[in-house]
Coordinates of C-alpha atoms in Angstrom, one line a residue:
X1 CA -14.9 -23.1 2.3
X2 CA -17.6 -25.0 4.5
X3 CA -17.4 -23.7 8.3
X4 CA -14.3 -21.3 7.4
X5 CA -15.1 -18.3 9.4
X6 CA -14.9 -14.7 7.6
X7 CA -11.2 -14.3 8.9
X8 CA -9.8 -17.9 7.9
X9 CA -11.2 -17.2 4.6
X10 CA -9.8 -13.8 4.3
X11 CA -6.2 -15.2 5.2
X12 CA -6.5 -18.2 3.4
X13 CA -8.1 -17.4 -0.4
X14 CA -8.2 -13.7 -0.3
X15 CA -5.3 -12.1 1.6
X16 CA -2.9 -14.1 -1.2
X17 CA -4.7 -12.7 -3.8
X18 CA -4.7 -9.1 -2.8
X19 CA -1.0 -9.6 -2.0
X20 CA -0.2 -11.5 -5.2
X21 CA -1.5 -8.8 -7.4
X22 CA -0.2 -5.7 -5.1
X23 CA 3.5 -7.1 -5.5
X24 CA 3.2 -8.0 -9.2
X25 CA 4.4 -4.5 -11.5
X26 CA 3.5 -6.5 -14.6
X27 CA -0.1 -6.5 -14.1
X28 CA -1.9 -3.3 -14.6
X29 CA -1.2 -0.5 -12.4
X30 CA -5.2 -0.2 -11.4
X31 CA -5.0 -4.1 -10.7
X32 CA -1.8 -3.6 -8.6
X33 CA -3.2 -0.6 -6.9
X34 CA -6.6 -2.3 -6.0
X35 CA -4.1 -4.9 -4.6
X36 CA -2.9 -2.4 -2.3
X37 CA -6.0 -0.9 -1.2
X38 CA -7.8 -4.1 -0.6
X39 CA -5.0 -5.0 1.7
X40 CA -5.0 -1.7 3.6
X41 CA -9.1 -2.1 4.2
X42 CA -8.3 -5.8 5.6
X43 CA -6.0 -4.6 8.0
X44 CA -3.1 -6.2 6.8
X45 CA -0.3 -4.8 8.7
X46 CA 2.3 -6.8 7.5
X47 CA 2.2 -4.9 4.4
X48 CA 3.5 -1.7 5.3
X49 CA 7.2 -2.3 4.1
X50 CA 5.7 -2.5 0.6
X51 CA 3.4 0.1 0.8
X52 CA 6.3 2.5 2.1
X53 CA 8.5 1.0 -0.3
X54 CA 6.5 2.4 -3.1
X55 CA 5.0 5.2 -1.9
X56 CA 8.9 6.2 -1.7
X57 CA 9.4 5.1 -5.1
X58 CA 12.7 5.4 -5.2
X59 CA 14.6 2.1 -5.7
X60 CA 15.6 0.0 -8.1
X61 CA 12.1 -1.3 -9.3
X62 CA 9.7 1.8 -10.0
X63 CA 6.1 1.7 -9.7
X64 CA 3.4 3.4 -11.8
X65 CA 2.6 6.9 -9.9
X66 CA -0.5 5.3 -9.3
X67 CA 0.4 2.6 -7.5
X68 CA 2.7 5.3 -5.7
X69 CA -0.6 7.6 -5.0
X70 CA -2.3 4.3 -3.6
X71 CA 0.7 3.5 -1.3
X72 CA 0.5 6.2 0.7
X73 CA -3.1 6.6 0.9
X74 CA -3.2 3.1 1.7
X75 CA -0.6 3.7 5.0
X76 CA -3.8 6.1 6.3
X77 CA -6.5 3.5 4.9
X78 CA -4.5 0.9 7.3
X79 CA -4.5 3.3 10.5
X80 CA -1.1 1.9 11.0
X81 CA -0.2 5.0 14.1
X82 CA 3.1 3.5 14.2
X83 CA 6.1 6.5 15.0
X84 CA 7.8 4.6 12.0
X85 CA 4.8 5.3 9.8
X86 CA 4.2 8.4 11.2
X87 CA 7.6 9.8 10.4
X88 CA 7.9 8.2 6.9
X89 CA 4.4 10.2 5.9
X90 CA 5.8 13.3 7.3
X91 CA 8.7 12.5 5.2
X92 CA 6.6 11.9 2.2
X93 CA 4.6 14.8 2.7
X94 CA 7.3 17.6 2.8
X95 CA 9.7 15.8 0.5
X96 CA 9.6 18.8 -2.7
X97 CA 10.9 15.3 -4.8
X98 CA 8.3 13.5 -3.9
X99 CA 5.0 14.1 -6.3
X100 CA 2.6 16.1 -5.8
X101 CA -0.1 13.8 -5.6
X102 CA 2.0 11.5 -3.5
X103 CA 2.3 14.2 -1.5
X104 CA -1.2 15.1 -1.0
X105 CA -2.6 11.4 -0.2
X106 CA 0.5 11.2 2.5
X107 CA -0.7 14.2 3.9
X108 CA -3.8 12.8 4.5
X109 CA -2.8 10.0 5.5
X110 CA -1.2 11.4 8.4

């Protein structure tokens, strides 16, 4: 992309990747977790509803527990401080439903 700075060419050919392949569950759960990761380390704050919404893992569509894992690690990744977030990993973290391994990565998130 000639004279595209680093950001314009994050938003414009990487950021749709990353998010294509973190809110695609028919891919491979590794390739859908990298999704979320890679978003978290560009500071993509707009994806925290998804990244709560599988670290809870509760609705209708379920998510691979690594993807789940990712998620919440990928809230503390983000450094999204939010009270929002906050409360949702303290949530996470205490929640005896939640797994274990969920747990843990929410944890440290927080």
């Amino acid at each position: 992309m000639p004279g595209a700075s680093g950001r314009e060419h994050y938003e414009a050919r990487v950021v749709p990747l990353l998010r294509r392949f973190a809110e695609d569950s028919t891919v491979n759960f590794d390739i859908q977790a990298a999704g979320v990761i890679g978003l978290a380390k560009i500071g993509q704050k707009d994806a925290v509803p998804l990244m709560m919404r599988m670290a809870r893992n509760d609705g209708r569509e379920q998510f691979h527990k690594v993807v789940e894992e990712t998620a919440a690690l990928s809230l503390g990744i983000l450094q999204e401080r939010t009270p929002e977030v906050r409360r949702f990993l303290g949530e996470v973290a205490q929640n005896p439903g939640a797994k274990v391994r969920t747990r843990c990565f929410a944890s440290l998130a927080l």
